[in-house]
mmCIF file of C-alpha atoms in Angstrom:
data_model
loop_
_atom_site.group_PDB
_atom_site.id
_atom_site.type_symbol
_atom_site.label_atom_id
_atom_site.label_comp_id
_atom_site.label_asym_id
_atom_site.label_seq_id
_atom_site.Cartn_x
_atom_site.Cartn_y
_atom_site.Cartn_z
ATOM 1 C CA MET A 170 0.005 -0.178 0.256
ATOM 2 C CA ARG A 171 1.177 4.001 -0.690
ATOM 3 C CA ILE A 172 0.556 6.217 2.176
ATOM 4 C CA HIS A 173 0.019 9.394 1.300
ATOM 5 C CA VAL A 174 0.436 11.466 5.464
ATOM 6 C CA ASN A 175 -0.558 15.020 6.081
ATOM 7 C CA HIS A 176 0.063 16.566 9.486
ATOM 8 C CA ALA A 177 -0.117 20.100 10.716
ATOM 9 C CA THR A 178 1.121 21.665 13.660
ATOM 10 C CA VAL A 179 0.030 24.943 14.097
ATOM 11 C CA TYR A 180 0.499 26.648 17.290
ATOM 12 C CA ARG A 181 -1.778 30.454 18.871
ATOM 13 C CA TYR A 182 -0.257 32.871 21.023
ATOM 14 C CA ASP A 183 -1.698 35.703 22.677
ATOM 15 C CA PRO A 184 0.072 37.612 23.885
ATOM 16 C CA PRO A 185 3.149 36.446 20.814
ATOM 17 C CA ALA A 186 5.400 34.144 22.473
ATOM 18 C CA ASN A 187 9.122 36.207 22.813
ATOM 19 C CA GLY A 188 10.830 32.179 20.761
ATOM 20 C CA ALA A 189 10.344 28.406 20.684
ATOM 21 C CA ILE A 190 12.623 25.475 20.062
ATOM 22 C CA GLN A 191 10.829 22.092 19.201
ATOM 23 C CA ILE A 192 12.134 18.557 19.147
ATOM 24 C CA LEU A 193 10.454 16.692 15.725
ATOM 25 C CA ARG A 194 9.976 13.136 15.618
ATOM 26 C CA LEU A 195 7.954 13.791 12.559
ATOM 27 C CA THR A 196 10.389 11.503 10.403
ATOM 28 C CA PRO A 197 9.432 7.980 8.933
ATOM 29 C CA ARG A 198 12.696 5.634 9.062
ATOM 30 C CA SER A 199 12.739 2.944 5.341
ATOM 31 C CA HIS A 200 12.986 -0.840 7.190
ATOM 32 C CA ASP A 201 11.461 -4.363 6.322
ATOM 33 C CA GLY A 202 7.733 -3.642 5.390
ATOM 34 C CA GLN A 203 8.271 0.473 5.278
ATOM 35 C CA TYR A 204 9.455 2.126 2.838
ATOM 36 C CA VAL A 205 9.504 6.005 1.892
ATOM 37 C CA VAL A 206 9.493 7.428 -0.871
ATOM 38 C CA SER A 207 8.908 11.536 -0.008
ATOM 39 C CA TRP A 208 9.034 13.011 3.025
ATOM 40 C CA ARG A 209 9.627 16.639 3.586
ATOM 41 C CA ILE A 210 8.921 19.144 6.775
ATOM 42 C CA ASP A 211 8.378 23.209 6.717
ATOM 43 C CA VAL A 212 8.352 25.119 9.590
ATOM 44 C CA SER A 213 5.946 29.081 9.220
ATOM 45 C CA GLU A 214 8.914 30.820 10.840
ATOM 46 C CA SER A 215 11.992 31.377 9.209
ATOM 47 C CA CYS A 216 14.771 29.059 11.327
ATOM 48 C CA ARG A 217 17.317 26.216 10.208
ATOM 49 C CA LEU A 218 16.615 22.452 10.583
ATOM 50 C CA ALA A 219 19.070 20.328 12.779
ATOM 51 C CA ALA A 220 19.207 17.032 11.840
ATOM 52 C CA HIS A 221 20.609 13.680 13.733
ATOM 53 C CA GLU A 222 19.579 10.472 15.827
ATOM 54 C CA ASP A 223 18.249 9.748 18.505
ATOM 55 C CA ALA A 224 18.998 7.348 21.439
ATOM 56 C CA PHE A 225 16.719 4.908 19.872
ATOM 57 C CA GLY A 226 17.818 5.529 16.617
ATOM 58 C CA ASN A 227 15.046 7.579 15.169
ATOM 59 C CA LEU A 228 15.305 11.053 12.904
ATOM 60 C CA THR A 229 14.717 13.449 14.792
ATOM 61 C CA HIS A 230 15.049 17.634 13.862
ATOM 62 C CA THR A 231 15.432 19.963 15.990
ATOM 63 C CA PHE A 232 14.463 23.917 16.098
ATOM 64 C CA ALA A 233 14.745 27.794 17.434
ATOM 65 C CA VAL A 234 12.692 29.990 16.527
ATOM 66 C CA ASP A 235 12.255 34.051 17.142
ATOM 67 C CA GLY A 236 9.269 35.936 18.655
ATOM 68 C CA PRO A 237 7.640 37.793 18.653
ATOM 69 C CA LEU A 238 5.730 34.401 17.173
ATOM 70 C CA THR A 239 1.760 34.880 16.821
ATOM 71 C CA GLU A 240 1.444 31.871 15.376
ATOM 72 C CA LEU A 241 4.071 28.496 14.961
ATOM 73 C CA ARG A 242 3.290 26.848 11.628
ATOM 74 C CA VAL A 243 4.636 22.223 10.892
ATOM 75 C CA THR A 244 3.873 20.907 7.987
ATOM 76 C CA VAL A 245 4.813 17.257 7.887
ATOM 77 C CA GLU A 246 3.937 16.236 3.549
ATOM 78 C CA GLY A 247 5.234 12.342 2.266
ATOM 79 C CA GLU A 248 4.035 9.091 1.327
ATOM 80 C CA VAL A 249 5.795 5.517 2.347
ATOM 81 C CA GLU A 250 5.283 1.980 0.637
ATOM 82 C CA THR A 251 3.897 -0.551 3.632
ATOM 83 C CA GLN A 252 3.451 -4.355 3.037
ATOM 84 C CA ASP A 253 1.948 -6.763 5.421
ATOM 85 C CA THR A 254 4.267 -7.963 7.914
ATOM 86 C CA ALA A 255 2.040 -9.779 10.685
ATOM 87 C CA GLY A 256 3.322 -6.938 12.932
ATOM 88 C CA VAL A 257 7.132 -8.105 12.830
ATOM 89 C CA VAL A 258 9.160 -5.281 12.537
ATOM 90 C CA ARG A 259 13.540 -6.167 11.025
ATOM 91 C CA GLY A 260 15.946 -4.081 9.460
ATOM 92 C CA MET A 261 15.130 -1.580 11.718
ATOM 93 C CA VAL A 262 18.073 0.387 14.379
ATOM 94 C CA GLU A 263 18.284 -0.951 17.961
ATOM 95 C CA ARG A 264 20.668 0.676 19.399
ATOM 96 C CA PHE A 265 19.966 -1.221 22.447
ATOM 97 C CA PRO A 266 19.642 -4.761 23.085
ATOM 98 C CA PRO A 267 15.710 -5.541 24.148
ATOM 99 C CA SER A 268 16.879 -5.818 28.139
ATOM 100 C CA LEU A 269 16.387 -2.092 28.065
ATOM 101 C CA TYR A 270 12.832 -2.484 27.180
ATOM 102 C CA MET A 271 12.083 -4.295 30.506
ATOM 103 C CA ARG A 272 13.096 -0.607 32.548
ATOM 104 C CA SER A 273 10.043 1.358 33.875
ATOM 105 C CA THR A 274 9.126 4.429 33.350
ATOM 106 C CA GLU A 275 6.792 6.670 35.664
ATOM 107 C CA LEU A 276 4.299 6.827 32.779
ATOM 108 C CA THR A 277 3.935 2.663 32.319
ATOM 109 C CA GLU A 278 4.646 1.977 36.165
ATOM 110 C CA ALA A 279 2.574 -1.572 36.282
ATOM 111 C CA ASP A 280 0.502 -0.368 39.537
ATOM 112 C CA GLU A 281 -1.253 -3.751 41.965
ATOM 113 C CA ALA A 282 -4.241 -3.528 39.485
ATOM 114 C CA ILE A 283 -2.612 -4.171 36.338
ATOM 115 C CA ARG A 284 -0.226 -6.991 37.287
ATOM 116 C CA ALA A 285 -3.319 -9.165 39.210
ATOM 117 C CA PHE A 286 -5.240 -7.691 35.183
ATOM 118 C CA ALA A 287 -2.273 -8.798 32.907
ATOM 119 C CA ASP A 288 -1.383 -12.543 35.174
ATOM 120 C CA ALA A 289 -5.102 -13.722 34.866
ATOM 121 C CA ALA A 290 -5.006 -12.352 31.053
ATOM 122 C CA VAL A 291 -3.178 -14.853 30.335
ATOM 123 C CA ALA A 292 -4.076 -17.785 32.997
ATOM 124 C CA GLY A 293 -2.543 -21.391 31.053
ATOM 125 C CA VAL A 294 -1.104 -19.152 28.716
ATOM 126 C CA ASN A 295 2.395 -20.640 28.732
ATOM 127 C CA ASP A 296 3.739 -19.138 24.998
ATOM 128 C CA PRO A 297 5.467 -15.569 25.080
ATOM 129 C CA LEU A 298 3.611 -15.084 22.044
ATOM 130 C CA ALA A 299 0.310 -16.150 22.644
ATOM 131 C CA LYS A 300 0.246 -14.677 26.300
ATOM 132 C CA LEU A 301 0.647 -10.987 23.694
ATOM 133 C CA HIS A 302 -1.946 -11.893 22.247
ATOM 134 C CA ALA A 303 -4.085 -12.479 25.112
ATOM 135 C CA LEU A 304 -2.578 -8.662 27.070
ATOM 136 C CA MET A 305 -4.043 -7.354 24.178
ATOM 137 C CA ALA A 306 -7.341 -9.175 23.293
ATOM 138 C CA GLU A 307 -8.210 -8.581 27.205
ATOM 139 C CA LEU A 308 -7.249 -5.111 27.025
ATOM 140 C CA HIS A 309 -9.242 -4.592 23.833
ATOM 141 C CA GLU A 310 -12.409 -5.359 26.276
ATOM 142 C CA GLY A 311 -11.985 -3.858 29.318
ATOM 143 C CA LEU A 312 -10.522 -0.460 28.017
ATOM 144 C CA THR A 313 -13.112 1.444 26.652
ATOM 145 C CA TYR A 314 -12.147 4.390 24.393
ATOM 146 C CA ASP A 315 -13.197 7.421 24.796
ATOM 147 C CA PRO A 316 -11.127 11.127 24.080
ATOM 148 C CA ASP A 317 -11.947 12.463 26.821
ATOM 149 C CA PRO A 318 -11.372 12.072 30.040
ATOM 150 C CA THR A 319 -6.862 11.322 29.521
ATOM 151 C CA HIS A 320 -4.533 13.675 28.427
ATOM 152 C CA ALA A 321 -0.764 13.272 27.402
ATOM 153 C CA SER A 322 0.969 12.935 30.895
ATOM 154 C CA THR A 323 -2.821 10.690 32.038
ATOM 155 C CA THR A 324 -0.268 6.951 32.876
ATOM 156 C CA ALA A 325 -1.112 4.093 32.645
ATOM 157 C CA LYS A 326 -2.545 3.287 35.917
ATOM 158 C CA GLN A 327 -4.763 6.686 35.863
ATOM 159 C CA ALA A 328 -5.418 5.147 32.231
ATOM 160 C CA PHE A 329 -6.326 1.404 33.313
ATOM 161 C CA GLU A 330 -8.030 3.283 36.518
ATOM 162 C CA LEU A 331 -11.234 4.484 34.833
ATOM 163 C CA LYS A 332 -10.606 1.842 32.459
ATOM 164 C CA ARG A 333 -10.671 4.191 29.042
ATOM 165 C CA GLY A 334 -8.643 6.249 27.537
ATOM 166 C CA VAL A 335 -7.157 7.363 23.560
ATOM 167 C CA CYS A 336 -4.439 4.330 21.791
ATOM 168 C CA GLN A 337 -1.714 6.843 23.530
ATOM 169 C CA ASP A 338 -2.708 4.884 26.548
ATOM 170 C CA PHE A 339 -3.475 1.365 25.668
ATOM 171 C CA ALA A 340 -0.242 1.337 24.389
ATOM 172 C CA HIS A 341 0.801 2.401 28.070
ATOM 173 C CA ILE A 342 -1.004 -0.753 29.764
ATOM 174 C CA MET A 343 0.271 -3.141 27.403
ATOM 175 C CA VAL A 344 3.436 -1.466 27.886
ATOM 176 C CA ALA A 345 3.187 -1.966 31.683
ATOM 177 C CA GLY A 346 1.213 -5.608 31.237
ATOM 178 C CA ALA A 347 3.566 -7.277 28.464
ATOM 179 C CA ARG A 348 7.187 -6.652 31.085
ATOM 180 C CA HIS A 349 5.480 -7.369 33.712
ATOM 181 C CA LEU A 350 5.032 -10.817 31.945
ATOM 182 C CA GLY A 351 9.375 -10.149 31.488
ATOM 183 C CA ILE A 352 8.869 -9.444 27.733
ATOM 184 C CA PRO A 353 10.675 -6.361 26.787
ATOM 185 C CA ALA A 354 8.246 -3.951 25.747
ATOM 186 C CA ARG A 355 8.742 -0.527 23.570
ATOM 187 C CA TYR A 356 5.876 2.303 23.256
ATOM 188 C CA VAL A 357 5.390 3.921 19.339
ATOM 189 C CA SER A 358 3.922 6.520 17.696
ATOM 190 C CA GLY A 359 3.673 6.413 13.777
ATOM 191 C CA TYR A 360 0.091 6.890 11.214
ATOM 192 C CA LEU A 361 -2.611 4.244 10.350
ATOM 193 C CA VAL A 362 -4.431 4.937 7.906
ATOM 194 C CA GLY A 363 -8.498 5.376 8.498
ATOM 195 C CA ASP A 364 -10.037 2.635 7.201
ATOM 196 C CA GLY A 365 -7.202 0.852 8.990
ATOM 197 C CA ALA A 366 -9.012 -0.868 11.753
ATOM 198 C CA ALA A 367 -11.856 -2.545 11.748
ATOM 199 C CA PRO A 368 -16.355 -2.447 11.240
ATOM 200 C CA GLY A 369 -15.893 -0.435 14.534
ATOM 201 C CA GLN A 370 -12.570 0.059 16.416
ATOM 202 C CA HIS A 371 -10.788 3.274 16.247
ATOM 203 C CA ALA A 372 -8.214 4.474 13.883
ATOM 204 C CA GLY A 373 -7.169 7.517 15.739
ATOM 205 C CA HIS A 374 -5.957 9.335 13.095
ATOM 206 C CA GLN A 375 -6.935 12.862 13.652
ATOM 207 C CA ALA A 376 -4.278 12.324 16.232
ATOM 208 C CA GLY A 377 -1.732 10.210 15.444
ATOM 209 C CA HIS A 378 -1.609 6.785 16.437
ATOM 210 C CA ALA A 379 -0.287 5.090 18.521
ATOM 211 C CA TRP A 380 0.457 0.900 19.712
ATOM 212 C CA ALA A 381 3.347 -1.078 21.334
ATOM 213 C CA GLU A 382 5.602 -3.267 20.115
ATOM 214 C CA THR A 383 6.990 -6.825 21.941
ATOM 215 C CA TYR A 384 10.557 -8.462 21.880
ATOM 216 C CA VAL A 385 9.491 -12.355 21.893
ATOM 217 C CA GLU A 386 12.924 -14.679 21.544
ATOM 218 C CA GLY A 387 12.365 -16.430 17.379
ATOM 219 C CA PHE A 388 10.703 -13.595 16.249
ATOM 220 C CA GLY A 389 11.612 -9.925 16.986
ATOM 221 C CA TRP A 390 10.045 -7.454 18.309
ATOM 222 C CA ILE A 391 6.561 -7.798 17.080
ATOM 223 C CA GLY A 392 3.974 -4.878 16.862
ATOM 224 C CA PHE A 393 0.397 -5.194 19.249
ATOM 225 C CA ASP A 394 -2.031 -2.711 19.338
ATOM 226 C CA ALA A 395 -4.710 -2.814 21.976
ATOM 227 C CA ALA A 396 -7.329 -0.238 21.217
ATOM 228 C CA ASN A 397 -7.809 -2.065 17.400
ATOM 229 C CA LYS A 398 -6.840 -5.355 18.537
ATOM 230 C CA LEU A 399 -4.512 -6.484 15.515
ATOM 231 C CA CYS A 400 -1.032 -6.463 15.372
ATOM 232 C CA PRO A 401 0.106 -3.306 12.803
ATOM 233 C CA THR A 402 -0.246 -4.329 8.901
ATOM 234 C CA GLU A 403 0.149 -2.494 5.623
ATOM 235 C CA ALA A 404 -2.475 0.169 6.640
ATOM 236 C CA TYR A 405 0.469 1.728 9.886
ATOM 237 C CA VAL A 406 2.923 4.150 9.043
ATOM 238 C CA ARG A 407 5.497 3.720 12.171
ATOM 239 C CA LEU A 408 6.874 7.447 13.477
ATOM 240 C CA ALA A 409 9.821 6.567 16.459
ATOM 241 C CA VAL A 410 9.656 4.871 18.800
ATOM 242 C CA GLY A 411 10.865 4.916 23.264
ATOM 243 C CA LEU A 412 10.232 3.691 26.841
ATOM 244 C CA ASP A 413 6.793 5.786 26.743
ATOM 245 C CA TYR A 414 5.521 8.570 24.780
ATOM 246 C CA LEU A 415 7.798 11.081 25.502
ATOM 247 C CA GLY A 416 10.150 8.976 24.347
ATOM 248 C CA ALA A 417 8.610 9.064 21.477
ATOM 249 C CA ALA A 418 6.463 11.728 21.240
ATOM 250 C CA PRO A 419 6.046 13.689 17.903
ATOM 251 C CA VAL A 420 6.390 17.027 18.220
ATOM 252 C CA ARG A 421 7.981 17.992 21.966
ATOM 253 C CA GLY A 422 8.951 21.617 22.614
ATOM 254 C CA ASN A 423 8.242 24.829 24.598
ATOM 255 C CA ARG A 424 7.237 28.391 24.399
ATOM 256 C CA TYR A 425 9.475 31.574 26.178
ATOM 257 C CA GLY A 426 6.878 34.030 27.046
ATOM 258 C CA GLY A 427 4.130 35.032 25.206
ATOM 259 C CA GLY A 428 0.233 34.448 27.425
ATOM 260 C CA GLU A 429 -1.904 31.703 27.017
ATOM 261 C CA GLU A 430 -0.856 29.052 23.935
ATOM 262 C CA ASN A 431 -3.322 27.370 21.808
ATOM 263 C CA LEU A 432 -2.404 24.239 20.101
ATOM 264 C CA THR A 433 -4.390 23.129 16.777
ATOM 265 C CA VAL A 434 -3.509 19.713 14.912
ATOM 266 C CA ALA A 435 -4.371 18.474 11.734
ATOM 267 C CA ILE A 436 -3.792 14.635 9.971
ATOM 268 C CA THR A 437 -4.182 13.156 7.135
ATOM 269 C CA VAL A 438 -4.044 9.540 6.633
ATOM 270 C CA ASP A 439 -4.954 7.776 2.803
ATOM 271 C CA GLN A 440 -4.192 5.635 0.743
ATOM 272 C CA SER A 441 -1.865 7.635 -2.403
ATOM 273 C CA SER A 442 -3.840 7.383 -5.431
ATOM 274 C CA ARG A 443 -0.242 7.042 -7.132
ATOM 275 C CA GLN A 444 -0.173 3.293 -5.919
ATOM 276 C CA VAL A 445 2.163 0.715 -8.042
ATOM 277 C CA GLN A 446 1.323 -1.485 -10.111
ATOM 278 C CA GLY A 447 1.975 -4.990 -9.613
#
């Protein structure tokens, strides 16, 4: 599948901000099952985009702009060619051994309730891969997709207590549960074609998407999208990975001075009209 992505992030400041600095993890890498055909980042203000790789091997860009700023717009547009690999991720840049992804964070800490849930979900199951499918299925059934009660800093414990949240929350709980079961797990940010989810499920494409990857001996890293109860298909575009949302967030930054900040995000992810002819 060839996928076209258009992702616009707009900050508005009132009164104007004195300046801003941003870290962007908005550029996908090519790997088995994902080939970046074209990709560009545009910033509304004159600045230098400094490109580098972060500790996890994500392609990142940073920039700083001086004010006064009433509006700052970051636009990404590109095309990616994908193939279904049944969720298995190979050919990626890996900076650390899988054991690093057993490390808990504030956003992914498993409390007693999550630990009990994970144990119950895999009761009687011995195969690690089967355990992960069971955990994903139980999590999908046990949580309600709801964009209202949670936010970017909501922890896995808080979302699990609410029994509702968005794809970020499903991913954090999946990561927490897998680590409790002794399986390395990490958070993934990316995109999902609008019709990539099954009927009645949640693509999450209007605010980006997120899922978990877990490491299984003999297979390597495998994606699990508990929000949609499936392993990533050719409808997914993988952006960045981290121990949690903070390490893989597509856009993070600060502004200096000014008053209220209003953020607007508009994302369109669809199948490109320029498909590869077989």
